CSV table of C-alpha atoms in Angstrom, one decimal:
chain,number,residue,atom,x,y,z
X,560,MET,CA,-18.4,-32.0,7.6
X,561,LEU,CA,-16.6,-29.1,9.2
X,562,THR,CA,-15.7,-29.6,12.8
X,563,SER,CA,-14.8,-26.9,15.3
X,564,ASP,CA,-12.2,-27.1,18.0
X,565,PRO,CA,-13.8,-25.7,21.1
X,566,GLN,CA,-10.5,-25.4,22.9
X,567,GLN,CA,-9.2,-23.0,20.3
X,568,GLY,CA,-12.4,-21.2,19.4
X,569,ALA,CA,-11.2,-22.1,16.0
X,570,SER,CA,-12.1,-23.8,12.8
X,571,ASN,CA,-10.3,-27.0,11.7
X,572,TYR,CA,-12.3,-28.2,8.7
X,573,SER,CA,-12.8,-31.0,6.3
X,574,PRO,CA,-15.2,-30.5,3.3
X,575,PRO,CA,-18.9,-31.0,3.8
X,576,ALA,CA,-20.3,-34.1,2.0
X,577,GLY,CA,-21.1,-33.4,-1.6
X,578,ARG,CA,-19.9,-29.8,-1.6
X,579,SER,CA,-16.4,-28.3,-2.0
X,580,ILE,CA,-15.8,-24.8,-0.5
X,581,TRP,CA,-12.1,-24.5,-1.3
X,582,LEU,CA,-9.3,-25.0,-3.7
X,583,SER,CA,-10.4,-22.3,-6.2
X,584,HIS,CA,-7.2,-20.5,-7.2
X,585,ALA,CA,-7.7,-16.8,-8.0
X,586,SER,CA,-5.1,-14.7,-9.8
X,587,ASP,CA,-7.2,-11.5,-9.3
X,588,PRO,CA,-9.3,-12.0,-6.2
X,589,GLY,CA,-11.6,-9.5,-4.6
X,590,VAL,CA,-11.2,-8.2,-1.1
X,591,LEU,CA,-13.2,-6.7,1.7
X,592,LEU,CA,-12.1,-3.2,0.8
X,593,GLN,CA,-11.6,-3.4,-2.9
X,594,GLY,CA,-13.7,-1.0,-5.0
X,595,ILE,CA,-15.2,0.7,-2.0
X,596,ILE,CA,-16.5,4.2,-2.5
X,597,MET,CA,-15.1,5.7,0.7
X,598,MET,CA,-16.7,7.8,3.4
X,599,ASN,CA,-15.7,11.4,3.9
X,600,ILE,CA,-13.7,11.1,7.1
X,601,SER,CA,-11.0,13.6,8.0
X,602,ARG,CA,-7.4,12.4,7.9
X,603,ARG,CA,-6.5,14.9,10.6
X,604,ASN,CA,-3.2,15.6,8.9
X,605,LEU,CA,-1.5,12.8,10.8
X,606,ILE,CA,1.4,12.4,8.3
X,607,LYS,CA,3.4,14.0,5.7
X,608,THR,CA,4.5,11.6,2.9
X,609,GLY,CA,7.9,11.2,1.4
X,610,ALA,CA,6.8,9.6,-1.9
X,611,VAL,CA,9.1,10.4,-4.8
X,612,GLY,CA,9.4,9.2,-8.4
X,613,VAL,CA,10.4,5.7,-9.4
X,614,LEU,CA,13.9,4.6,-10.3
X,615,ALA,CA,13.9,1.4,-12.3
X,616,ALA,CA,17.6,0.7,-11.6
X,617,GLY,CA,19.4,-2.0,-13.6
X,618,VAL,CA,19.6,-4.6,-10.8
X,619,SER,CA,19.3,-8.2,-11.4
X,620,PRO,CA,15.8,-9.5,-10.3
X,621,MET,CA,17.5,-12.5,-8.8
X,622,LEU,CA,19.5,-10.4,-6.3
X,623,SER,CA,17.9,-10.1,-2.9
X,624,ALA,CA,17.4,-6.5,-1.8
X,625,THR,CA,17.9,-7.6,1.8
X,626,SER,CA,21.3,-9.0,1.0
X,627,VAL,CA,22.6,-5.5,0.1
X,628,PHE,CA,21.0,-3.5,2.9
X,629,ALA,CA,22.9,-0.5,4.2
X,630,GLN,CA,26.1,-1.4,6.1
X,631,GLY,CA,25.9,1.6,8.4
X,632,GLU,CA,24.0,2.1,11.6
X,633,THR,CA,20.5,2.1,10.0
X,634,VAL,CA,18.4,-0.3,7.9
X,635,ALA,CA,15.4,0.7,5.9
X,636,VAL,CA,11.8,-0.6,5.9
X,637,GLY,CA,9.0,0.6,3.7
X,638,SER,CA,5.5,1.8,4.3
X,639,LEU,CA,3.3,1.7,1.2
X,640,HIS,CA,-0.2,2.8,2.3
X,641,ASP,CA,-2.9,5.0,0.7
X,642,LEU,CA,-2.2,8.4,2.4
X,643,THR,CA,-4.3,10.3,-0.1
X,644,GLY,CA,-7.3,9.4,-2.3
X,645,GLY,CA,-10.4,7.3,-1.8
X,646,THR,CA,-8.9,4.7,0.6
X,647,ASP,CA,-6.9,7.0,2.8
X,648,VAL,CA,-9.4,6.5,5.6
X,649,TYR,CA,-7.8,3.1,6.0
X,650,GLY,CA,-4.2,3.9,4.9
X,651,VAL,CA,-3.6,7.0,7.1
X,652,PRO,CA,-4.3,5.3,10.5
X,653,SER,CA,-2.5,2.1,9.4
X,654,HIS,CA,0.6,4.1,8.5
X,655,ALA,CA,0.4,6.1,11.7
X,656,CYS,CA,0.4,2.8,13.7
X,657,MET,CA,3.4,1.5,11.6
X,658,LYS,CA,5.3,4.7,12.4
X,659,MET,CA,4.5,4.2,16.1
X,660,ALA,CA,5.8,0.6,16.0
X,661,ILE,CA,9.1,1.6,14.3
X,662,ALA,CA,9.6,4.4,16.8
X,663,GLU,CA,9.1,2.0,19.7
X,664,ILE,CA,11.6,-0.5,18.2
X,665,ASN,CA,14.1,2.2,17.8
X,666,ALA,CA,13.5,3.6,21.3
X,667,ALA,CA,14.2,0.1,22.7
X,668,GLY,CA,17.6,0.0,21.0
X,669,GLY,CA,16.7,-0.8,17.5
X,670,LEU,CA,17.0,-4.2,15.8
X,671,LEU,CA,20.2,-6.2,15.7
X,672,GLY,CA,22.1,-3.1,16.7
X,673,LYS,CA,20.6,-1.0,13.9
X,674,GLN,CA,18.1,1.8,14.0
X,675,ILE,CA,15.1,1.4,11.6
X,676,GLU,CA,14.7,4.1,9.0
X,677,LEU,CA,11.1,4.2,7.7
X,678,LYS,CA,10.7,5.0,4.0
X,679,THR,CA,7.2,6.3,3.3
X,680,TYR,CA,5.4,5.9,-0.1
X,681,ASP,CA,1.9,7.2,-0.8
X,682,GLY,CA,-0.1,4.7,-3.0
X,683,GLN,CA,-2.6,7.6,-3.6
X,684,SER,CA,-5.4,5.0,-3.9
X,685,ASP,CA,-4.0,4.4,-7.4
X,686,ILE,CA,-3.2,0.8,-8.2
X,687,LYS,CA,-0.6,1.8,-10.8
X,688,LYS,CA,1.5,3.4,-8.0
X,689,PHE,CA,2.0,0.2,-6.0
X,690,PRO,CA,4.3,-1.8,-8.3
X,691,GLN,CA,6.2,1.4,-9.1
X,692,TYR,CA,6.9,2.2,-5.4
X,693,ALA,CA,7.5,-1.5,-4.6
X,694,GLN,CA,10.2,-1.5,-7.2
X,695,GLN,CA,11.7,1.7,-5.9
X,696,ALA,CA,11.7,0.4,-2.4
X,697,ALA,CA,13.5,-2.7,-3.4
X,698,LEU,CA,16.0,-1.3,-5.8
X,699,GLN,CA,16.7,2.3,-4.9
X,700,ASP,CA,15.9,2.4,-1.2
X,701,LYS,CA,16.9,-1.2,-0.5
X,702,VAL,CA,14.3,-1.9,2.2
X,703,VAL,CA,14.6,-5.1,4.1
X,704,MET,CA,10.8,-5.3,4.6
X,705,LEU,CA,7.8,-3.5,3.1
X,706,GLN,CA,4.3,-3.3,4.6
X,707,GLY,CA,1.1,-2.0,3.2
X,708,ALA,CA,-1.3,-2.3,0.3
X,709,ILE,CA,-4.7,-2.0,1.8
X,710,THR,CA,-7.0,-3.3,-1.0
X,711,GLY,CA,-6.8,-6.7,-2.7
X,712,ALA,CA,-6.0,-5.1,-6.0
X,713,SER,CA,-3.0,-3.1,-4.5
X,714,ARG,CA,-1.8,-6.2,-2.7
X,715,GLU,CA,-1.8,-8.2,-5.9
X,716,ALA,CA,0.0,-5.4,-7.7
X,717,THR,CA,2.6,-5.3,-5.0
X,718,ARG,CA,3.5,-8.8,-3.9
X,719,PRO,CA,4.9,-10.1,-7.3
X,720,VAL,CA,7.4,-7.3,-7.3
X,721,LEU,CA,8.5,-7.9,-3.8
X,722,ARG,CA,8.7,-11.6,-4.4
X,723,ARG,CA,10.9,-11.0,-7.5
X,724,TYR,CA,13.3,-8.9,-5.6
X,725,LYS,CA,13.1,-11.0,-2.4
X,726,VAL,CA,11.8,-8.3,-0.1
X,727,PRO,CA,9.5,-9.7,2.7
X,728,PHE,CA,6.0,-8.4,2.3
X,729,VAL,CA,3.9,-7.8,5.4
X,730,TYR,CA,0.2,-7.5,4.8
X,731,GLY,CA,-1.6,-5.8,7.6
X,732,THR,CA,-5.2,-5.4,6.7
X,733,ILE,CA,-8.3,-7.6,7.0
X,734,TYR,CA,-9.0,-9.4,3.8
X,735,GLU,CA,-10.9,-12.2,2.1
X,736,GLY,CA,-8.5,-14.9,3.3
X,737,GLY,CA,-6.5,-17.5,1.4
X,738,LEU,CA,-3.2,-15.6,1.0
X,739,CYS,CA,-0.7,-18.4,0.8
X,740,GLU,CA,2.9,-17.4,-0.1
X,741,THR,CA,6.2,-17.8,1.7
X,742,ASN,CA,7.1,-14.1,1.0
X,743,ALA,CA,3.8,-12.7,2.3
X,744,ILE,CA,3.2,-12.4,6.0
X,745,SER,CA,-0.4,-11.8,6.9
X,746,VAL,CA,-0.7,-10.3,10.4
X,747,ASN,CA,-4.4,-9.5,10.3
X,748,THR,CA,-7.5,-11.7,9.8
X,749,GLY,CA,-9.0,-13.4,6.8
X,750,SER,CA,-12.8,-13.1,6.6
X,751,ASP,CA,-13.2,-16.7,7.8
X,752,GLN,CA,-11.5,-15.8,11.1
X,753,GLN,CA,-14.2,-13.2,11.6
X,754,ALA,CA,-17.2,-14.9,10.0
X,755,ILE,CA,-16.9,-18.3,11.6
X,756,PRO,CA,-16.9,-17.0,15.3
X,757,LEU,CA,-19.5,-14.3,14.6
X,758,LEU,CA,-22.0,-16.6,12.8
X,759,ASP,CA,-21.5,-19.5,15.1
X,760,TRP,CA,-22.3,-17.1,18.0
X,761,SER,CA,-25.3,-15.6,16.0
X,762,PHE,CA,-26.9,-19.0,15.2
X,763,LYS,CA,-26.5,-19.9,18.9
X,764,ASN,CA,-27.8,-16.6,20.4
X,765,LEU,CA,-30.0,-14.9,17.8
X,766,GLY,CA,-31.8,-17.7,16.0
X,767,LYS,CA,-31.6,-20.1,13.1
X,768,LYS,CA,-32.8,-17.9,10.2
X,769,VAL,CA,-30.5,-15.4,8.6
X,770,PHE,CA,-30.9,-13.0,5.7
X,771,TYR,CA,-27.6,-12.2,4.0
X,772,ILE,CA,-27.1,-8.8,2.2
X,773,GLY,CA,-23.8,-7.8,0.7
X,774,ALA,CA,-22.0,-5.6,-1.8
X,775,ASP,CA,-21.8,-7.1,-5.3
X,776,TYR,CA,-18.1,-8.0,-5.7
X,777,ASN,CA,-16.0,-11.0,-5.0
X,778,ALA,CA,-15.3,-10.8,-1.2
X,779,PRO,CA,-18.9,-10.3,-0.1
X,780,ARG,CA,-19.9,-13.2,-2.3
X,781,ASN,CA,-17.3,-15.3,-0.7
X,782,ILE,CA,-18.6,-14.4,2.7
X,783,GLY,CA,-22.1,-15.3,1.4
X,784,ILE,CA,-20.7,-18.8,0.8
X,785,TRP,CA,-19.5,-18.9,4.3
X,786,THR,CA,-22.9,-17.8,5.5
X,787,ASN,CA,-24.6,-20.6,3.7
X,788,HIS,CA,-22.1,-23.1,4.8
X,789,LEU,CA,-22.2,-22.1,8.5
X,790,ALA,CA,-26.0,-22.1,8.4
X,791,ASN,CA,-25.8,-25.7,7.4
X,792,GLN,CA,-23.3,-26.5,10.1
X,793,ASN,CA,-25.5,-24.8,12.8
X,794,GLY,CA,-28.9,-26.2,11.7
X,795,GLY,CA,-29.9,-22.9,10.3
X,796,THR,CA,-31.4,-21.5,7.1
X,797,VAL,CA,-30.4,-18.6,4.8
X,798,VAL,CA,-33.9,-17.2,4.1
X,799,GLY,CA,-32.7,-14.6,1.6
X,800,GLU,CA,-29.5,-13.5,-0.1
X,801,GLU,CA,-29.1,-10.1,-1.9
X,802,TYR,CA,-26.2,-8.3,-3.5
X,803,TYR,CA,-26.1,-4.6,-4.5
X,804,PRO,CA,-23.6,-2.5,-6.5
X,805,LEU,CA,-21.4,-0.2,-4.5
X,806,ASP,CA,-23.1,2.9,-5.7
X,807,VAL,CA,-26.6,1.9,-4.6
X,808,THR,CA,-28.2,4.2,-2.0
X,809,ASP,CA,-31.9,3.2,-2.1
X,810,PHE,CA,-32.5,0.0,0.0
X,811,SER,CA,-36.2,0.2,0.3
X,812,THR,CA,-36.7,-2.9,-1.9
X,813,ALA,CA,-34.1,-4.8,0.2
X,814,ILE,CA,-35.7,-3.8,3.4
X,815,ALA,CA,-39.1,-5.0,2.1
X,816,LYS,CA,-37.6,-8.4,1.1
X,817,ILE,CA,-36.0,-8.8,4.6
X,818,GLN,CA,-39.3,-7.9,6.3
X,819,ALA,CA,-41.2,-10.5,4.1
X,820,ALA,CA,-38.6,-13.2,4.9
X,821,LYS,CA,-38.8,-12.6,8.6
X,822,PRO,CA,-35.3,-13.7,9.6
X,823,ASP,CA,-34.0,-13.9,13.1
X,824,TYR,CA,-31.2,-11.6,12.1
X,825,VAL,CA,-29.5,-10.0,9.2
X,826,HIS,CA,-25.8,-10.6,8.2
X,827,SER,CA,-24.6,-7.5,6.4
X,828,CYS,CA,-21.5,-7.2,4.2
X,829,LEU,CA,-22.4,-3.8,2.8
X,830,VAL,CA,-19.4,-1.5,2.4
X,831,GLY,CA,-18.6,2.1,1.6
X,832,GLY,CA,-20.2,5.5,1.9
X,833,PRO,CA,-23.3,4.9,-0.3
X,834,HIS,CA,-24.1,1.6,1.5
X,835,MET,CA,-24.3,3.4,4.8
X,836,ALA,CA,-27.7,4.5,3.5
X,837,PHE,CA,-29.0,1.0,4.3
X,838,TYR,CA,-28.4,1.5,8.1
X,839,ARG,CA,-30.1,4.9,8.0
X,840,GLN,CA,-33.1,3.5,6.1
X,841,TRP,CA,-33.2,0.3,8.3
X,842,ALA,CA,-33.5,2.5,11.4
X,843,ALA,CA,-36.0,4.9,9.8
X,844,ALA,CA,-38.2,1.9,9.0
X,845,GLY,CA,-38.2,1.0,12.7
X,846,MET,CA,-36.3,-2.3,12.1
X,847,LEU,CA,-33.1,-1.7,14.1
X,848,LYS,CA,-34.7,-2.8,17.4
X,849,LYS,CA,-36.8,-5.6,15.7
X,850,ILE,CA,-34.2,-7.6,13.8
X,851,PRO,CA,-30.6,-7.6,14.8
X,852,ILE,CA,-27.7,-7.0,12.4
X,853,VAL,CA,-24.4,-8.7,12.5
X,854,SER,CA,-21.4,-7.9,10.2
X,855,VAL,CA,-17.8,-8.7,9.5
X,856,VAL,CA,-17.2,-5.3,7.8
X,857,PHE,CA,-19.2,-2.7,9.7
X,858,GLY,CA,-16.9,-0.5,11.8
X,859,GLY,CA,-13.9,-1.0,9.5
X,860,GLY,CA,-14.3,2.5,8.2
X,861,ASN,CA,-15.5,3.7,11.7
X,862,GLU,CA,-19.1,3.8,10.5
X,863,HIS,CA,-20.3,3.6,14.1
X,864,MET,CA,-18.7,7.0,14.6
X,865,VAL,CA,-20.1,8.5,11.4
X,866,LEU,CA,-23.7,7.4,11.8
X,867,THR,CA,-25.8,8.3,14.8
X,868,PRO,CA,-26.4,5.9,17.8
X,869,GLU,CA,-30.1,5.8,16.7
X,870,GLU,CA,-28.9,4.3,13.4
X,871,THR,CA,-26.4,1.8,14.7
X,872,ASP,CA,-27.0,0.8,18.4
X,873,GLY,CA,-27.2,-2.9,18.7
X,874,ILE,CA,-25.2,-3.9,15.5
X,875,ILE,CA,-22.8,-6.8,16.3
X,876,VAL,CA,-19.4,-7.3,14.7
X,877,ALA,CA,-16.3,-9.4,15.2
X,878,TYR,CA,-12.7,-8.2,14.9
X,879,ASN,CA,-9.3,-9.0,16.4
X,880,TYR,CA,-8.9,-5.5,17.9
X,881,PHE,CA,-11.0,-2.7,19.4
X,882,GLU,CA,-9.9,0.2,21.5
X,883,GLU,CA,-12.4,-1.0,24.1
X,884,ILE,CA,-10.5,-4.2,24.9
X,885,ASP,CA,-10.1,-3.8,28.6
X,886,THR,CA,-6.7,-5.2,29.4
X,887,PRO,CA,-3.6,-3.7,30.9
X,888,ALA,CA,-1.7,-4.3,27.6
X,889,ASN,CA,-4.3,-2.4,25.6
X,890,ARG,CA,-4.7,0.4,28.0
X,891,ASP,CA,-0.9,0.9,28.0
X,892,PHE,CA,-0.9,0.8,24.1
X,893,LEU,CA,-3.6,3.4,23.9
X,894,ALA,CA,-1.7,5.7,26.3
X,895,ARG,CA,1.4,5.4,24.1
X,896,ALA,CA,-0.7,6.0,21.0
X,897,ASP,CA,-2.1,9.2,22.5
X,898,LYS,CA,1.4,10.4,23.3
X,899,THR,CA,2.8,9.4,19.9
X,900,MET,CA,0.0,10.4,17.6
X,901,GLY,CA,-1.6,13.2,19.6
X,902,ALA,CA,-5.1,13.8,21.0
X,903,SER,CA,-6.7,14.2,17.5
X,904,ARG,CA,-5.6,10.7,16.4
X,905,PRO,CA,-8.2,8.5,14.7
X,906,TYR,CA,-9.9,5.6,16.4
X,907,ILE,CA,-7.7,2.5,16.0
X,908,ASN,CA,-9.8,-0.3,14.7
X,909,GLY,CA,-9.2,-3.9,13.5
X,910,ILE,CA,-7.7,-2.7,10.2
X,911,ALA,CA,-5.4,0.0,11.5
X,912,ILE,CA,-3.9,-2.2,14.3
X,913,GLY,CA,-2.2,-4.3,11.6
X,914,GLY,CA,0.1,-1.3,11.0
X,915,TYR,CA,1.4,-1.8,14.5
X,916,THR,CA,1.5,-5.5,14.8
X,917,GLY,CA,3.2,-6.1,11.4
X,918,PRO,CA,6.6,-4.5,12.3
X,919,MET,CA,6.5,-6.1,15.7
X,920,ILE,CA,6.0,-9.6,14.5
X,921,TRP,CA,8.5,-9.1,11.6
X,922,ALA,CA,11.0,-7.9,14.2
X,923,GLU,CA,10.5,-11.1,16.2
X,924,ALA,CA,11.3,-13.1,13.1
X,925,VAL,CA,14.4,-11.0,12.4
X,926,LYS,CA,15.6,-11.6,16.0
X,927,ARG,CA,15.2,-15.3,15.6
X,928,ALA,CA,17.0,-15.2,12.3
X,929,GLY,CA,19.8,-13.1,13.8
X,930,SER,CA,20.1,-11.4,10.5
X,931,PHE,CA,18.3,-9.2,8.0
X,932,ASP,CA,19.4,-11.6,5.2
X,933,TYR,CA,16.4,-12.9,3.2
X,934,ALA,CA,17.3,-16.6,3.3
X,935,ALA,CA,17.9,-16.4,7.0
X,936,LEU,CA,14.5,-14.8,7.6
X,937,MET,CA,12.7,-17.3,5.5
X,938,ASP,CA,14.4,-20.1,7.4
X,939,ALA,CA,13.3,-18.5,10.7
X,940,LEU,CA,9.7,-18.4,9.5
X,941,LYS,CA,9.6,-22.2,9.2
X,942,THR,CA,8.6,-22.4,12.8
X,943,ASP,CA,5.7,-20.5,14.5
X,944,ILE,CA,6.5,-17.1,15.9
X,945,GLU,CA,4.6,-15.9,19.0
X,946,TRP,CA,4.2,-12.3,20.1
X,947,ALA,CA,1.8,-10.6,22.6
X,948,GLY,CA,0.4,-7.1,21.8
X,949,PRO,CA,-2.5,-4.9,22.6
X,950,SER,CA,-5.0,-7.4,21.2
X,951,GLY,CA,-3.5,-10.3,23.1
X,952,LYS,CA,-1.4,-13.3,22.1
X,953,MET,CA,-0.7,-13.7,18.4
X,954,VAL,CA,1.0,-16.6,16.6
X,955,LEU,CA,2.4,-16.4,13.1
X,956,GLU,CA,1.8,-19.9,11.8
X,957,ALA,CA,4.7,-21.3,9.8
X,958,LYS,CA,2.7,-23.3,7.3
X,959,THR,CA,0.3,-20.5,6.3
X,960,ARG,CA,2.3,-17.4,7.1
X,961,SER,CA,-1.0,-16.2,8.7
X,962,THR,CA,-1.8,-15.3,12.3
X,963,ILE,CA,-3.6,-17.1,15.0
X,964,GLN,CA,-5.3,-14.6,17.3
X,965,ASP,CA,-8.2,-13.8,19.5
X,966,MET,CA,-11.5,-12.6,18.0
X,967,HIS,CA,-13.8,-10.3,19.9
X,968,ILE,CA,-17.5,-10.2,19.3
X,969,MET,CA,-18.7,-6.7,20.1
X,970,GLN,CA,-22.0,-4.7,20.0
X,971,VAL,CA,-22.1,-1.0,19.4
X,972,GLU,CA,-23.7,1.1,22.0
X,973,ASN,CA,-23.7,4.9,21.8
X,974,ARG,CA,-20.7,4.9,19.4
X,975,LYS,CA,-18.7,2.6,21.7
X,976,TRP,CA,-18.1,-1.2,21.5
X,977,LYS,CA,-19.4,-3.5,24.3
X,978,LEU,CA,-17.9,-6.9,24.6
X,979,LEU,CA,-20.2,-9.9,24.2
X,980,GLU,CA,-17.7,-12.7,23.8
X,981,THR,CA,-14.1,-13.4,23.1
X,982,GLN,CA,-13.1,-16.6,21.2
X,983,SER,CA,-9.4,-17.3,21.9
X,984,GLN,CA,-6.7,-18.1,19.3
X,985,VAL,CA,-8.8,-18.5,16.2
X,986,ARG,CA,-6.8,-20.2,13.5
X,987,PRO,CA,-6.5,-19.1,9.9
X,988,PHE,CA,-8.4,-21.4,7.6
X,989,ASP,CA,-6.0,-23.7,5.7
X,990,PHE,CA,-8.4,-24.8,3.0
X,991,GLY,CA,-8.4,-28.4,3.9
X,992,GLY,CA,-4.6,-28.5,4.1
X,993,ALA,CA,-4.2,-26.8,0.6
X,994,CYS,CA,-2.2,-24.0,2.2
X,995,ASP,CA,0.9,-25.7,3.6
X,996,LEU,CA,3.9,-23.6,2.8
X,997,LEU,CA,6.2,-26.0,4.6
X,998,ALA,CA,5.2,-28.7,2.2
X,999,ASN,CA,4.8,-26.4,-0.8
X,1000,PRO,CA,7.0,-23.3,-0.4
X,1001,ARG,CA,6.6,-22.3,-4.0
X,1002,ASN,CA,2.9,-21.7,-3.8
X,1003,THR,CA,2.0,-18.1,-4.7
X,1004,GLU,CA,-1.8,-18.4,-5.4
X,1005,ILE,CA,-4.8,-17.1,-3.5
X,1006,LEU,CA,-7.2,-19.7,-2.3
X,1007,VAL,CA,-10.8,-18.6,-2.3
X,1008,PRO,CA,-14.0,-20.4,-1.3
X,1009,LYS,CA,-15.9,-22.2,-4.0
X,1010,VAL,CA,-19.3,-23.9,-4.1
């Protein structure tokens, strides 16, 4: 059975009897944001992009780009985010946070005596652009690190290119979990790091009967597996489970099924603009104040600011970061963000914050290595790296290249998040020891839950 470490607020697991939930290897996994039909939220013109055409230079794929970085006073890193197109609502604030991090590193004297030059590429919400720009970044611009790729599809198009040219890849968004590769540094959370604390709390505080509703693609189905598993662990029951295509806008049948099942709460993994209709229809049916909703994805697109308080008040979520975290470190971070990005900046949520934490954690690894050289950096990553930021203490775990960090369970109230509970230092799930990059550094697969 799975066991929880109460001192860590974490999840150190062994398989439940008679049921395996890991060791399924996926070459084309889904992700929390993949395939989402996006909401119409203004980008506020935060950035101007510097994307240019691709140069496929004749450089040996065995040559590390980081071994031929500029010998002058600057060194280049790359930002490959969606600055236009359907997923720019995530890419624009993530890129803005990355720009802020690089500016702060430079203002503090740079890194190893060099100023960081940020090369910006716009993925344009087009999967084909990502391998092209990754190759340009490695071969033409000779970046020593590249961060970005919001969706699972863009991530999977990007990381083989960077692995080939030995350019460290920092992945800064929330995702389905299971990324296990020495060249890929995940500074945000897998869905398990959100779902386990949130559902453990929900079964304890809201009741034992849950109804799960999600979008019909891989990641929400994976989270459905977690929901069933955690129900078993907490003596609970999943009284209903429904999946809907991303373009569905009529949820009257779903609401009727939930009403008939009479759950203590609903776990929602509905995503994207059309699926916001569920929350409107749920409130219109008078259900918002009768049956609570919890979610690991609500708020990722700032839905709590798009919908009205009458449609959202009381929804409970779990993320590693909220602007409402009331600590001196976060208040200082937000003051700097206001100064750097301007008063019209977007709300910085648990997705966007990865744009800031990624360069900072990478910089700690470079300092430890004492070099931008690829081999030296990979050697430095063989031990845990600790850094404290606006969301608290973060530890990049050597064996998984994923991040241990605090998780905050929050409830929306009048378009603001109110803290219910913080679970400290939640560990990334290691799939029963299957993700151990110290023992198996050649692994490049994605591990996903499997019944």
